[in-house]
Short mmCIF file of C-alpha atoms in Angstrom, two decimals:
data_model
loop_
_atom_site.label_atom_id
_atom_site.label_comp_id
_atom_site.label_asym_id
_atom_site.label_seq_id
_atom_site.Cartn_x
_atom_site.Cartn_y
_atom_site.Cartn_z
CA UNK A 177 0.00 0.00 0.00
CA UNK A 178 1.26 3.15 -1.16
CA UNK A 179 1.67 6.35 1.55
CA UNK A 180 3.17 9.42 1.64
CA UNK A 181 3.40 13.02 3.83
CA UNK A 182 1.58 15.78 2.94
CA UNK A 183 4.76 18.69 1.56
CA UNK A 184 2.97 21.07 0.16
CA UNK A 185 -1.08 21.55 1.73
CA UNK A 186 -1.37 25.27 -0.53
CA UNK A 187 -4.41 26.10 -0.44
CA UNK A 188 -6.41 22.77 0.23
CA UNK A 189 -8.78 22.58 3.22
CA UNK A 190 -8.18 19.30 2.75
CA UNK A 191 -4.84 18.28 3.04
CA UNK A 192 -2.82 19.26 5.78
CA UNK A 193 1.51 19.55 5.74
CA UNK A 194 3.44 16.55 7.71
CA UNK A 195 0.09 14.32 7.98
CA UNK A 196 0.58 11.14 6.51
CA UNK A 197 -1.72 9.98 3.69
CA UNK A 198 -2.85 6.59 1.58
CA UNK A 199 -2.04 7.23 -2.26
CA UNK A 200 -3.87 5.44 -4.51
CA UNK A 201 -2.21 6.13 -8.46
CA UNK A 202 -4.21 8.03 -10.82
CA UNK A 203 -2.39 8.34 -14.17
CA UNK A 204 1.74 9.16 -13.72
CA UNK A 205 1.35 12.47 -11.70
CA UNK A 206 -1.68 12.78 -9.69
CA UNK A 207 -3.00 10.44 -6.61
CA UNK A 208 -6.24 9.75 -4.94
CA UNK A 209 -5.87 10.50 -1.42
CA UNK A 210 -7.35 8.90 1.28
CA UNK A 211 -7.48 8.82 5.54
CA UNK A 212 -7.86 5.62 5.24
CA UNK A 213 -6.12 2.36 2.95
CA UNK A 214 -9.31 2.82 0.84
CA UNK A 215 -9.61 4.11 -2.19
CA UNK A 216 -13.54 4.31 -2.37
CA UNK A 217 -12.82 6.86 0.69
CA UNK A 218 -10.55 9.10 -1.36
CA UNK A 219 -10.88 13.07 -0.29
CA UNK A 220 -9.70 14.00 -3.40
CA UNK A 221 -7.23 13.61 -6.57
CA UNK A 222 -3.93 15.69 -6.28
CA UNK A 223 -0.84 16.61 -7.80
CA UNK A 224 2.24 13.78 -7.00
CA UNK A 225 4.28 16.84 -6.20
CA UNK A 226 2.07 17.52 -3.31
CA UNK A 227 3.24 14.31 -1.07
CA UNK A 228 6.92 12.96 -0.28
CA UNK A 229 6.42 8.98 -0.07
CA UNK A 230 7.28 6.67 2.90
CA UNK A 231 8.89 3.79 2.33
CA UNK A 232 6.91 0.85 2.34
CA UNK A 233 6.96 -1.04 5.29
CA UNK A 234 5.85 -4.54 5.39
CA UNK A 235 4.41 -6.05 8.77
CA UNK A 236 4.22 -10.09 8.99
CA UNK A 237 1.98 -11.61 11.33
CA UNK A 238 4.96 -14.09 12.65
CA UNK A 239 6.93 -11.36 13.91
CA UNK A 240 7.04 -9.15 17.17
CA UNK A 241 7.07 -5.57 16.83
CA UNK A 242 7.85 -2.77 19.53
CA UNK A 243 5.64 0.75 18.69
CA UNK A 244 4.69 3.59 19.74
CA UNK A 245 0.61 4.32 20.49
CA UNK A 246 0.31 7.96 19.01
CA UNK A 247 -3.41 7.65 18.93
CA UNK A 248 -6.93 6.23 20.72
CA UNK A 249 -10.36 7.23 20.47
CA UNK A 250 -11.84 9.29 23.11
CA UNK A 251 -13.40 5.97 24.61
CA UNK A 252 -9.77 4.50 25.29
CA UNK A 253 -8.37 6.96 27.73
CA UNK A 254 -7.97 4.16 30.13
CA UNK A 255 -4.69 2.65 27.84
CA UNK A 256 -1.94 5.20 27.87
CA UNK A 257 0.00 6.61 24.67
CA UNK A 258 3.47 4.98 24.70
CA UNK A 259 5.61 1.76 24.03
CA UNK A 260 3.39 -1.48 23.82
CA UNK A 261 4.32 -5.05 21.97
CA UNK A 262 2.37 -5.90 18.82
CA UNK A 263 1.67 -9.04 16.91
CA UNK A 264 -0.18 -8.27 13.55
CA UNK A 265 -3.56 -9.43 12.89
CA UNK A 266 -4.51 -7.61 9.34
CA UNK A 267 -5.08 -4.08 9.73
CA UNK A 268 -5.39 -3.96 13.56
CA UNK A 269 -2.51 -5.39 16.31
CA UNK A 270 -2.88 -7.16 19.33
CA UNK A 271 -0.79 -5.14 21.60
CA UNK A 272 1.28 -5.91 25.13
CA UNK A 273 3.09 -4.50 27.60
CA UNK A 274 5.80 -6.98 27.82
CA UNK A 275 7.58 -8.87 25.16
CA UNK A 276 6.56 -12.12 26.42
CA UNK A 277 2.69 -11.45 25.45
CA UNK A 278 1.21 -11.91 28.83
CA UNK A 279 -0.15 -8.62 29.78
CA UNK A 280 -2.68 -8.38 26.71
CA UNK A 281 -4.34 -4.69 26.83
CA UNK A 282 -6.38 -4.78 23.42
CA UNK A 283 -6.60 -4.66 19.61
CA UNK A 284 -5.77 -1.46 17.86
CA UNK A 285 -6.04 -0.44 14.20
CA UNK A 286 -2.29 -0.32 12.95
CA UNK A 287 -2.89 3.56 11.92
CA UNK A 288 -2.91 4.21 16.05
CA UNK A 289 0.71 2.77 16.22
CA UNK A 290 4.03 4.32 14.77
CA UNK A 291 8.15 4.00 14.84
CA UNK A 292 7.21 0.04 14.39
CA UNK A 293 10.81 -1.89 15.22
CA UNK A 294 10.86 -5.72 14.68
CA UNK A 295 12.09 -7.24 18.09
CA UNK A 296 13.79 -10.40 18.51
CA UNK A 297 13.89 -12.99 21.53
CA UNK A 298 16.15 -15.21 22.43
CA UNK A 299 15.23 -18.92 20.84
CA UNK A 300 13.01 -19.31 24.00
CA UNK A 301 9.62 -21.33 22.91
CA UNK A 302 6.63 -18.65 22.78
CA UNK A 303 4.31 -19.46 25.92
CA UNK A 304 1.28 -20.21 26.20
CA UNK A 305 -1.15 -18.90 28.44
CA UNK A 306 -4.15 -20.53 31.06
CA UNK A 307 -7.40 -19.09 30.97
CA UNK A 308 -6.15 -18.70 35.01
CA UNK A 309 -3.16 -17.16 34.40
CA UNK A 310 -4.60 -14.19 32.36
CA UNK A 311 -5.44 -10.72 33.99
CA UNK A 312 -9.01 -10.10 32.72
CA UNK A 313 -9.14 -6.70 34.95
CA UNK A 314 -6.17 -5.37 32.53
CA UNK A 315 -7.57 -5.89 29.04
CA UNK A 316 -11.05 -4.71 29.93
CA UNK A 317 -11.10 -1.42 29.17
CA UNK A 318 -14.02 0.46 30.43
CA UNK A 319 -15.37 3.28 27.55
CA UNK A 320 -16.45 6.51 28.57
CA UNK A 321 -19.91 7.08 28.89
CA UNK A 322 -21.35 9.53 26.19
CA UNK A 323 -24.20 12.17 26.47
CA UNK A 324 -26.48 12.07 24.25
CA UNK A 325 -29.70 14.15 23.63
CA UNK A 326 -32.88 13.77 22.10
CA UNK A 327 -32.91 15.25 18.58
CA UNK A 328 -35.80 17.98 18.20
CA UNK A 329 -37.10 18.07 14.65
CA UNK A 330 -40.01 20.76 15.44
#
């Protein structure tokens, strides 16, 4: 999948400089660009010189990863932003606190997560968890409750 940083916004309410973008080709110098790895959910077609592109990273689902959690919805204030341990399952991550994957705390989308590093273990054999030995009070994560009012159409 194609991305690349916003280097020139101009005059575009819809682009922003430095924010990081899904490019989908559209002839040799223009893009669709999209929030998300979409291209049905494009916000627009723009010039290639608009966007610097980021290398390609590939994630495999065998591998650990150390990130960074840059992002949560407002529901999720109860996990912290900082370093968690990933394993890849598609577009989302199940992510830890410790590299031995007992401390679960959720699944993410990948787009919450940055600075991914691969992380290696010593040849130790991965273990497997009880249903006992798993702390259900850390991975439930309580959402904040939401107001809502009645709509008025009269």
């Amino acid at each position: 999948m194609l991305q690349g940083v916003c280097v020139k916004a101009d005059s575009s309410e819809l682009l922003k400089n430095g924010e990081r973008y899904y490019l989908f080709p559209n002839g040799p110098e223009h893009y669709y660009v999209s929030n998300f790895p979409n291209k049905g959910a494009h916000r627009g077609c723009y010039h290639a010189e608009r966007f610097e592109i980021v290398a390609n990273e590939e994630l495999h689902k065998e591998k650990l990863y150390k990130a960074q959690l840059v992002y949560r919805e407002q529901g999720y204030k109860g996990v912290k932003l900082g370093e968690y341990f990933l394993k890849i399952k598609g577009t989302h991550a199940n992510f830890y606190k410790d590299p031995e994957l007992s401390r679960l705390r959720g699944c993410f989308p990948l787009d919450w997560f940055s600075n991914f590093e691969e992380v290696t273990l010593d040849n130790s054999p991965d273990k497997v968890l009880s249903i006992e030995e798993v702390d259900f009070e850390e991975i439930y994560v309580e959402p904040e409750p939401t107001e809502y009012e009645q709509l008025s159409l009269f």
